[in-house]
Amino acid sequence: MNDSSKPRSLEHDGITVPLRVPTFRRIWFASVLSNLGILIQGVGAAWAMTQMTSSADKVALVQTALMLPVMLISMPAGAVADMHDRRVVALASLSITLAGASALTALAWLDLVTPNLLLALCFAVGSGMALMGPAWQSSVSEQVPSEALPAAVALNGISYNIARSVGPAIGGIVVATAGAAAAFALNALLYLPLMLALFLWRRITEPSRLPPEKLSRAIITGVRYITNSPPIKIVLIRSMVTGVIGGAITALMPLVARDLLHGGAGTYGIMLSAFGLGALTGAFKIPEIRKRMSGEAAIRACALTMAGAVAAVALSSQPVLTALALILAGAVWMMAWVLFSIGVQLSVPRWVAGRSLAAYQAAGSGGIAVGSWGWGNLTDVTGVQTALLISATLMMISPLLGLWLPMPRIGARGEDAEMLDDPDVRLPLTGRSGPLVVEVEYRVAQENARIFHHLMQNVQLCRQRNGAYGWSIARDIADPELWTERYHCPTWFDYLRQRNRPTQSERALDRQAAGFHIGSEPIRVRRMLERPFGSVRWKEDVPDFSASDVVLPRDC
């Protein structure tokens, strides 16, 4: 539920408008410090790896270790965020990250870190951040009103890139003057303000009258929602491709500084700061980009510009020229990822926001993680320059994917519809009773049969993404006007959830289907308990039968 202290009249396109909300403002400024610490640690870890080994794939694996947990545990993390208090989930996640960062600090201080141990602890820190991500991002809609959500999403990206514009340079200075252990220690300290800000957030919740789903069921429900939402699937595929191809520039940045520019930790920090400065600039341009260009046109422009910038980094041997190219690359990189994120956040209802954002994070971060591993191995064979030129070439042709998978139009977020009253039942049921079979009978004029059937394909996606399975539509061969929609829900509680999840636009789809119904009788809905014998609880006056007592007809 939105913070009661928020102003109600906000401009839709003001990038700084969400900062008027006290809760969002506190968490946002604390997140800048947290992101600053993450980037300082990233510089320390990457540079420590270059000092321990000359293998390019080991250096690139530092980024993989930080990103891979997002791909591996995002869906469970998203389910946990949707099932439980997102504030508590975020605090628990930060505690895990703080523990990993503290262990890394202690071991580095004692000079006990090895390449494999460094990767393992980076994986632990990444796991905490992966668990926190869906809870943090999906809670933004609870801190600001819906009209300020796009600006809030952009500001979250800006917070990371404000840190990126100065964090790597600070990290380079810290590593050069005090060593990697100091960078790890500073990161651990900078988690504390965000933990305090989340602790002070008095989140207002509306308790559900239904118990939360089990984790396994919640994950399956989230996957079902995504697989039955074509716009979400397109965004996930496009973000994964962008991550795989574009991840080369960030994964190979230490090697650009060391091998192409012949610099040290300070040079590496400056190059990362240039990339972050560009990303910060790009984030501020998001409102203007959304006004002037469609989603597909904007992603295409970002990809082509990114390709040119990466090629320039590969061919440059001058720090100034490389920094300028990285500023441009950072700007379009940030624009693309914010556009992807806005596309997800404005397209899903609140009940599944955590899981949808988790899938987006898994796709993007998984693409970057896998791409980083691949670019590291390719660099061992071909060298840094050739690997970057291949990345630029692939980025140049990536907009062709839009011919098959064009970016969906981003509209207003569909708000959840009002809760419906439970249907009347006369059979004793528990929450676990099931499966439930629902049949809906429509009477449709024969001349409208084709249009009605086409509409019901959209109804199928709606039912299935909200929790139904086994959907079918049938037409009576003896009465061609009679159509029967049929679907299943695993349990009675699952049916009640499915019944109350549709957004206003999905409710409108139901009304549109009902508009085809003709005749004096209303649409008939049957709700039946499949395999009902478990619900038969009486025992008196019931004779005992054995299998040998039952005589079946010969044709059964």
XYZ file of C-alpha atoms in Angstrom:
556
model
C 0.000 0.000 0.000
C 1.283 3.465 -0.809
C 2.841 5.612 1.902
C 0.184 7.906 3.344
C 2.616 10.826 3.406
C 2.967 10.956 -0.377
C 1.727 14.005 -2.241
C -1.187 13.174 -4.469
C -0.635 15.649 -7.345
C 2.530 14.639 -9.127
C 3.723 15.254 -12.622
C 4.023 12.049 -14.598
C 7.323 12.870 -16.249
C 9.248 14.657 -13.492
C 12.400 12.639 -12.847
C 12.887 14.038 -9.320
C 9.231 13.899 -8.246
C 9.563 10.611 -6.257
C 12.191 12.261 -4.041
C 9.373 14.330 -2.502
C 8.188 11.146 -0.796
C 10.070 10.867 2.549
C 10.237 7.062 2.650
C 11.464 6.755 -0.920
C 13.930 9.604 -0.407
C 15.556 7.988 2.662
C 15.852 4.588 1.029
C 17.094 6.094 -2.223
C 19.940 8.098 -0.663
C 20.944 5.082 1.417
C 20.928 2.954 -1.734
C 23.394 5.369 -3.345
C 25.835 4.652 -0.501
C 25.182 0.912 -0.721
C 25.797 0.916 -4.474
C 28.946 2.947 -3.892
C 30.202 0.198 -1.593
C 29.346 -2.552 -4.083
C 31.312 -0.825 -6.817
C 34.281 -0.176 -4.544
C 34.300 -3.872 -3.681
C 34.005 -4.758 -7.388
C 37.121 -2.735 -8.168
C 38.981 -4.375 -5.286
C 37.913 -7.901 -6.280
C 38.673 -7.475 -9.979
C 42.059 -5.884 -9.351
C 42.942 -8.441 -6.665
C 42.246 -11.170 -9.223
C 44.529 -9.525 -11.797
C 47.299 -9.568 -9.170
C 46.757 -13.246 -8.346
C 46.482 -14.585 -11.908
C 47.106 -13.515 -15.498
C 44.191 -15.601 -16.822
C 41.577 -13.463 -18.562
C 38.786 -15.927 -17.835
C 39.509 -15.758 -14.078
C 39.299 -11.954 -14.198
C 36.014 -12.071 -16.118
C 34.657 -14.687 -13.670
C 34.640 -12.048 -10.909
C 31.684 -10.404 -12.643
C 30.155 -13.819 -13.325
C 30.380 -14.705 -9.610
C 28.535 -11.500 -8.697
C 25.878 -11.861 -11.408
C 25.289 -15.624 -11.561
C 23.290 -15.797 -8.279
C 20.743 -13.439 -9.798
C 20.106 -15.954 -12.557
C 20.051 -18.948 -10.195
C 17.869 -17.734 -7.317
C 15.866 -14.870 -8.765
C 12.595 -16.784 -9.126
C 12.632 -18.135 -5.541
C 13.643 -14.639 -4.404
C 10.754 -13.100 -6.327
C 8.319 -15.624 -4.864
C 9.552 -14.852 -1.347
C 9.143 -11.114 -2.050
C 5.534 -11.630 -3.179
C 4.675 -13.976 -0.297
C 6.183 -12.078 2.643
C 6.832 -8.555 3.920
C 9.198 -7.069 1.333
C 10.853 -4.854 3.942
C 11.758 -7.853 6.102
C 12.988 -9.795 3.065
C 15.240 -6.884 2.054
C 16.688 -6.611 5.566
C 17.420 -10.352 5.717
C 19.077 -10.177 2.291
C 21.289 -7.286 3.338
C 22.342 -9.268 6.409
C 23.560 -12.089 4.148
C 25.448 -9.629 1.969
C 26.994 -7.922 4.989
C 28.171 -11.293 6.335
C 29.807 -12.162 3.001
C 31.494 -8.775 2.702
C 32.752 -8.982 6.295
C 34.206 -12.461 5.729
C 35.949 -11.251 2.579
C 37.385 -8.298 4.497
C 38.754 -10.475 7.282
C 40.336 -13.039 4.969
C 41.874 -10.354 2.758
C 43.292 -8.602 5.802
C 44.928 -11.877 6.860
C 46.207 -12.426 3.297
C 44.330 -15.725 3.039
C 42.356 -15.002 -0.162
C 42.924 -17.297 -3.151
C 41.318 -16.913 -6.617
C 38.710 -19.603 -5.903
C 37.960 -18.262 -2.430
C 37.567 -14.749 -3.853
C 35.060 -16.035 -6.414
C 33.168 -17.977 -3.729
C 32.789 -14.939 -1.469
C 31.803 -12.742 -4.404
C 29.143 -15.375 -5.130
C 27.936 -15.127 -1.516
C 27.678 -11.338 -1.724
C 25.906 -11.666 -5.072
C 23.467 -14.151 -3.553
C 22.416 -11.659 -0.903
C 21.918 -8.954 -3.521
C 19.991 -11.386 -5.747
C 17.614 -12.148 -2.871
C 17.176 -8.459 -2.133
C 16.633 -7.254 -5.705
C 13.011 -8.365 -6.315
C 11.882 -7.266 -2.824
C 13.497 -3.846 -3.209
C 12.356 -3.151 -6.749
C 8.796 -4.398 -6.307
C 8.428 -2.338 -3.123
C 8.961 0.895 -5.088
C 5.289 0.824 -6.129
C 4.388 0.821 -2.410
C 6.471 3.934 -1.746
C 5.303 6.214 -4.588
C 1.999 6.723 -6.426
C 1.543 4.973 -9.762
C 2.048 8.115 -11.865
C 5.517 8.570 -10.363
C 6.564 4.932 -10.820
C 8.467 5.356 -14.134
C 10.502 8.192 -12.594
C 11.139 6.098 -9.483
C 12.381 3.191 -11.617
C 14.709 5.549 -13.462
C 15.920 7.032 -10.166
C 16.815 3.568 -8.893
C 18.984 3.160 -11.962
C 20.407 6.628 -11.400
C 21.331 5.733 -7.807
C 23.513 2.934 -9.093
C 25.099 5.117 -11.715
C 25.708 8.067 -9.417
C 27.728 5.575 -7.420
C 29.292 4.206 -10.593
C 30.400 7.672 -11.693
C 32.556 8.118 -8.578
C 32.708 4.691 -6.933
C 35.239 3.042 -9.240
C 37.560 6.039 -8.997
C 37.275 5.945 -5.209
C 37.787 2.198 -5.349
C 40.888 2.619 -7.470
C 42.317 5.154 -5.025
C 41.481 2.957 -2.020
C 43.024 -0.120 -3.633
C 46.118 1.787 -4.753
C 46.721 3.351 -1.333
C 45.377 0.832 1.202
C 44.884 -2.445 -0.675
C 41.906 -4.583 -1.610
C 41.083 -5.385 2.036
C 40.298 -1.724 2.697
C 37.929 -1.683 -0.277
C 36.125 -4.757 1.075
C 35.850 -3.185 4.553
C 34.444 0.067 3.174
C 31.817 -1.882 1.260
C 30.684 -3.675 4.437
C 30.285 -0.351 6.281
C 28.258 1.218 3.483
C 25.546 -1.431 3.751
C 24.568 -0.123 7.188
C 22.731 3.101 6.108
C 20.426 1.136 3.804
C 19.669 -1.351 6.560
C 18.763 1.553 8.862
C 16.549 3.219 6.230
C 14.642 -0.020 5.628
C 14.310 -0.575 9.377
C 12.726 2.890 9.768
C 10.225 2.296 6.929
C 6.818 1.666 8.460
C 5.342 -0.348 5.631
C 1.536 -0.417 5.601
C 0.103 -3.698 4.372
C -3.365 -5.031 3.698
C -3.462 -8.553 5.118
C -4.798 -11.109 2.673
C -7.758 -13.178 3.721
C -6.035 -16.155 2.079
C -2.835 -17.760 3.396
C 0.321 -17.302 1.295
C 1.158 -19.888 -1.315
C 3.846 -22.436 -0.639
C 7.206 -21.516 -2.154
C 7.124 -24.225 -4.814
C 3.578 -23.308 -5.828
C 4.429 -19.599 -5.874
C 7.380 -20.247 -8.200
C 5.217 -22.332 -10.537
C 2.541 -19.618 -10.507
C 5.132 -16.967 -11.374
C 6.521 -19.029 -14.239
C 2.988 -19.671 -15.507
C 2.223 -15.949 -15.415
C 5.338 -15.099 -17.429
C 4.908 -17.865 -20.012
C 1.334 -16.706 -20.663
C 2.307 -13.019 -20.978
C 3.771 -12.447 -24.474
C 4.946 -8.845 -23.768
C 6.915 -9.958 -20.701
C 8.523 -12.831 -22.608
C 9.698 -10.448 -25.333
C 11.293 -8.079 -22.809
C 13.062 -10.990 -21.089
C 14.479 -12.374 -24.341
C 15.645 -8.958 -25.538
C 17.261 -8.138 -22.180
C 19.082 -11.490 -22.101
C 20.476 -10.968 -25.609
C 21.594 -7.457 -24.679
C 23.288 -8.786 -21.539
C 25.153 -11.569 -23.357
C 26.460 -9.303 -26.111
C 26.998 -6.056 -24.208
C 28.454 -7.658 -21.083
C 31.857 -7.755 -22.786
C 32.555 -4.095 -22.096
C 32.154 -4.384 -18.308
C 33.653 -7.875 -17.974
C 36.811 -6.948 -19.888
C 37.231 -3.469 -18.411
C 40.176 -4.480 -16.147
C 41.945 -5.902 -19.206
C 41.209 -2.764 -21.236
C 42.919 -0.743 -18.513
C 45.838 -3.144 -18.166
C 46.469 -4.365 -21.730
C 45.107 -1.679 -24.072
C 45.846 1.429 -21.984
C 48.815 -0.024 -20.033
C 47.498 1.446 -16.780
C 46.955 0.312 -13.206
C 44.145 0.257 -10.652
C 43.709 4.030 -10.916
C 43.209 3.834 -14.685
C 40.708 1.013 -14.226
C 38.753 3.097 -11.707
C 38.709 6.121 -14.015
C 37.418 4.041 -16.950
C 34.625 2.606 -14.812
C 33.774 6.107 -13.602
C 33.531 7.295 -17.198
C 31.106 4.467 -17.948
C 29.098 5.351 -14.822
C 29.052 9.058 -15.695
C 27.606 8.208 -19.085
C 25.008 5.952 -17.475
C 24.004 8.753 -15.124
C 23.547 11.095 -18.087
C 21.517 8.488 -19.951
C 19.173 7.909 -17.015
C 18.203 11.585 -16.925
C 17.280 11.361 -20.610
C 14.759 8.549 -20.083
C 11.623 10.777 -19.820
C 12.546 12.565 -23.058
C 13.320 9.274 -24.819
C 9.949 7.825 -23.785
C 8.168 10.890 -25.164
C 9.945 10.975 -28.512
C 10.509 7.315 -29.413
C 8.711 3.991 -29.246
C 10.253 1.216 -27.180
C 11.554 -0.629 -30.259
C 13.058 2.488 -31.815
C 14.786 3.432 -28.561
C 16.270 -0.060 -28.041
C 17.445 -0.116 -31.659
C 19.141 3.276 -31.322
C 20.809 2.183 -28.069
C 22.157 -1.017 -29.639
C 23.627 0.751 -32.681
C 25.215 3.484 -30.569
C 26.599 0.893 -28.147
C 28.170 -0.997 -31.035
C 30.047 2.089 -32.211
C 31.218 2.942 -28.695
C 32.537 -0.578 -27.993
C 34.404 -0.581 -31.295
C 35.984 2.743 -30.352
C 37.124 1.311 -27.001
C 38.671 -1.656 -28.807
C 40.608 0.501 -31.267
C 41.707 3.273 -28.894
C 45.029 3.347 -27.072
C 44.500 6.816 -25.580
C 42.840 7.043 -22.131
C 40.964 10.230 -23.032
C 39.431 8.750 -26.199
C 38.585 5.518 -24.386
C 36.914 7.459 -21.579
C 34.792 9.437 -24.061
C 33.704 6.229 -25.784
C 32.832 4.708 -22.412
C 30.722 7.737 -21.477
C 28.686 7.179 -24.644
C 28.505 3.428 -24.050
C 27.367 3.954 -20.456
C 24.604 6.344 -21.516
C 22.971 4.003 -24.029
C 23.572 0.945 -21.829
C 21.659 2.616 -19.009
C 18.849 3.765 -21.308
C 18.297 0.233 -22.600
C 18.139 -1.349 -19.151
C 15.808 1.287 -17.703
C 13.479 0.875 -20.692
C 13.458 -2.893 -20.146
C 12.744 -2.441 -16.422
C 9.950 0.068 -16.975
C 8.419 -2.305 -19.523
C 8.200 -5.026 -16.872
C 7.099 -2.902 -13.916
C 4.295 -1.165 -15.804
C 2.976 -4.388 -17.314
C 2.391 -6.623 -14.286
C -0.072 -6.506 -11.360
C 1.220 -6.141 -7.830
C 0.575 -9.756 -6.786
C 3.237 -11.042 -9.181
C 5.523 -8.000 -9.390
C 8.345 -9.575 -7.392
C 8.430 -12.722 -9.504
C 8.237 -10.813 -12.796
C 11.072 -8.493 -11.780
C 13.032 -11.529 -10.605
C 12.632 -13.118 -14.021
C 13.797 -9.878 -15.646
C 16.819 -9.756 -13.345
C 17.570 -13.409 -14.059
C 17.393 -12.835 -17.796
C 19.553 -9.706 -17.799
C 22.065 -10.703 -15.143
C 22.158 -14.280 -16.375
C 22.952 -12.991 -19.846
C 25.735 -10.798 -18.466
C 27.099 -13.659 -16.324
C 27.143 -16.198 -19.149
C 28.413 -13.591 -21.595
C 31.213 -12.573 -19.223
C 32.396 -16.172 -18.998
C 32.263 -16.506 -22.778
C 34.036 -13.210 -23.435
C 36.750 -14.133 -20.951
C 37.430 -17.434 -22.706
C 37.345 -15.783 -26.118
C 39.817 -13.146 -24.922
C 42.262 -15.863 -23.855
C 42.244 -17.065 -27.468
C 41.946 -13.863 -29.507
C 42.968 -10.996 -27.218
C 41.015 -8.088 -25.735
C 40.785 -6.006 -28.890
C 39.400 -8.774 -31.096
C 36.876 -9.845 -28.453
C 35.543 -6.290 -28.157
C 35.291 -5.926 -31.933
C 33.265 -9.150 -32.113
C 30.993 -7.808 -29.369
C 30.523 -4.562 -31.329
C 29.634 -6.502 -34.488
C 27.047 -8.636 -32.707
C 25.571 -5.553 -31.054
C 25.328 -3.908 -34.478
C 23.168 -6.710 -35.870
C 21.119 -7.349 -32.680
C 18.289 -4.929 -33.704
C 17.318 -7.493 -36.355
C 15.780 -9.457 -33.479
C 13.106 -6.757 -33.389
C 11.727 -8.057 -36.697
C 10.535 -11.207 -34.870
C 10.248 -9.925 -31.312
C 9.359 -6.216 -31.380
C 9.361 -4.430 -28.049
C 5.792 -4.186 -26.707
C 4.068 -0.878 -26.316
C 4.415 0.320 -22.717
C 1.117 1.418 -21.242
C -0.183 2.286 -17.824
C 0.180 -0.308 -15.112
C -2.930 -2.445 -14.744
C -4.151 -2.036 -11.178
C -5.663 -4.977 -9.358
C -9.433 -5.198 -9.550
C -11.656 -5.210 -6.487
C -11.938 -8.429 -4.486
C -14.954 -10.556 -5.409
C -17.228 -12.305 -2.947
C -16.623 -16.025 -2.611
C -19.116 -18.164 -4.570
C -21.811 -20.012 -2.654
C -20.960 -23.637 -1.871
C -22.915 -26.422 -0.183
C -20.181 -29.052 -0.156
C -17.824 -28.854 2.836
C -14.449 -27.680 1.517
C -11.038 -26.961 2.970
C -8.379 -24.778 1.424
C -6.626 -27.893 0.088
C -9.748 -29.427 -1.485
C -9.216 -29.965 -5.168
C -8.629 -29.986 -8.008
C -11.462 -27.600 -8.864
C -13.015 -27.795 -12.322
C -14.767 -24.673 -13.612
C -17.106 -24.722 -16.602
C -18.576 -21.574 -18.127
C -21.358 -21.963 -20.707
C -21.933 -19.275 -23.321
C -24.618 -19.160 -25.977
C -23.195 -17.381 -29.039
C -24.830 -16.571 -32.359
C -23.340 -18.698 -35.129
C -22.309 -15.676 -37.208
C -20.135 -14.519 -34.293
C -18.456 -17.896 -33.783
C -15.103 -17.020 -35.355
C -14.769 -13.675 -33.535
C -15.774 -15.264 -30.225
C -13.268 -18.085 -30.641
C -10.478 -15.600 -31.363
C -11.386 -13.584 -28.255
C -11.345 -16.720 -26.113
C -7.679 -17.296 -27.001
C -6.940 -14.095 -25.098
C -9.207 -15.259 -22.273
C -7.142 -18.474 -22.167
C -3.914 -16.503 -21.583
C -5.661 -14.483 -18.875
C -6.934 -17.562 -17.031
C -3.615 -19.392 -17.275
C -1.375 -16.546 -16.168
C -3.590 -16.025 -13.113
C -3.324 -19.649 -11.994
C -5.613 -21.913 -14.044
C -4.442 -24.910 -16.050
C -5.934 -27.427 -18.465
C -7.950 -24.717 -20.236
C -10.153 -25.704 -23.183
C -13.021 -24.329 -25.220
C -15.577 -26.687 -26.791
C -18.614 -26.288 -29.059
C -21.659 -28.525 -28.813
C -22.079 -30.463 -32.070
C -25.813 -30.907 -31.440
C -26.355 -27.282 -30.416
C -23.778 -25.096 -32.310
C -24.684 -21.985 -30.352
C -23.561 -23.583 -27.076
C -19.894 -23.080 -26.115
C -18.266 -24.438 -22.936
C -15.095 -22.976 -21.454
C -13.391 -25.368 -19.041
C -10.336 -25.025 -16.801
C -8.820 -26.412 -13.602
C -7.345 -24.967 -10.417
C -5.221 -27.143 -8.087
C -7.122 -26.374 -4.851
C -10.011 -24.330 -3.520
C -7.633 -21.640 -2.237
C -5.893 -21.574 -5.636
C -9.268 -21.022 -7.286
C -10.074 -18.126 -4.948
C -6.689 -16.565 -5.750
C -7.200 -17.062 -9.498
C -10.665 -15.537 -9.244
C -9.366 -12.344 -7.584
C -6.104 -11.784 -9.487
C -7.357 -10.319 -12.804
C -6.593 -6.663 -13.405
C -9.179 -4.174 -14.599
C -8.207 -4.770 -18.240
C -8.594 -8.523 -17.740
C -11.990 -8.005 -16.133
C -12.916 -5.999 -19.225
C -11.911 -9.000 -21.361
C -14.340 -11.168 -19.382
C -17.089 -8.612 -19.928
C -16.294 -8.552 -23.648
C -16.657 -12.331 -23.835
C -19.923 -12.149 -21.880
C -21.169 -9.573 -24.384
C -21.407 -12.307 -27.027
C -23.869 -14.283 -24.894
C -27.431 -14.371 -26.283
C -30.724 -15.712 -25.011
C -32.865 -15.123 -21.960
C -30.846 -17.366 -19.651
C -27.700 -15.929 -18.001
C -24.238 -17.389 -18.515
C -24.044 -20.608 -16.531
C -21.005 -21.272 -14.325
C -20.352 -24.687 -12.777
C -17.694 -25.213 -10.122
C -17.005 -28.873 -9.454
C -14.696 -30.791 -7.153
C -12.738 -33.393 -9.094
C -12.008 -36.692 -7.269
C -14.544 -35.658 -4.547
C -14.266 -38.785 -2.381
C -11.879 -37.095 0.056
C -14.640 -34.583 0.803
C -17.123 -37.317 1.817
C -16.638 -37.230 5.585
C -19.671 -39.136 6.890
C -19.392 -42.848 7.730
C -22.724 -43.811 9.244
C -25.080 -45.931 7.153
C -22.371 -46.485 4.539
C -21.812 -50.180 3.783
C -18.297 -51.483 3.456
C -17.410 -52.549 -0.059
C -14.370 -54.451 -1.209
C -13.111 -54.529 -4.767
C -14.591 -58.003 -5.209
C -18.061 -56.694 -4.330
C -18.135 -54.236 -7.251
C -19.505 -55.551 -10.531
C -18.709 -53.365 -13.559
C -20.558 -53.400 -16.878
C -18.776 -55.412 -19.518
C -18.110 -52.376 -21.721
C -16.329 -50.286 -18.994
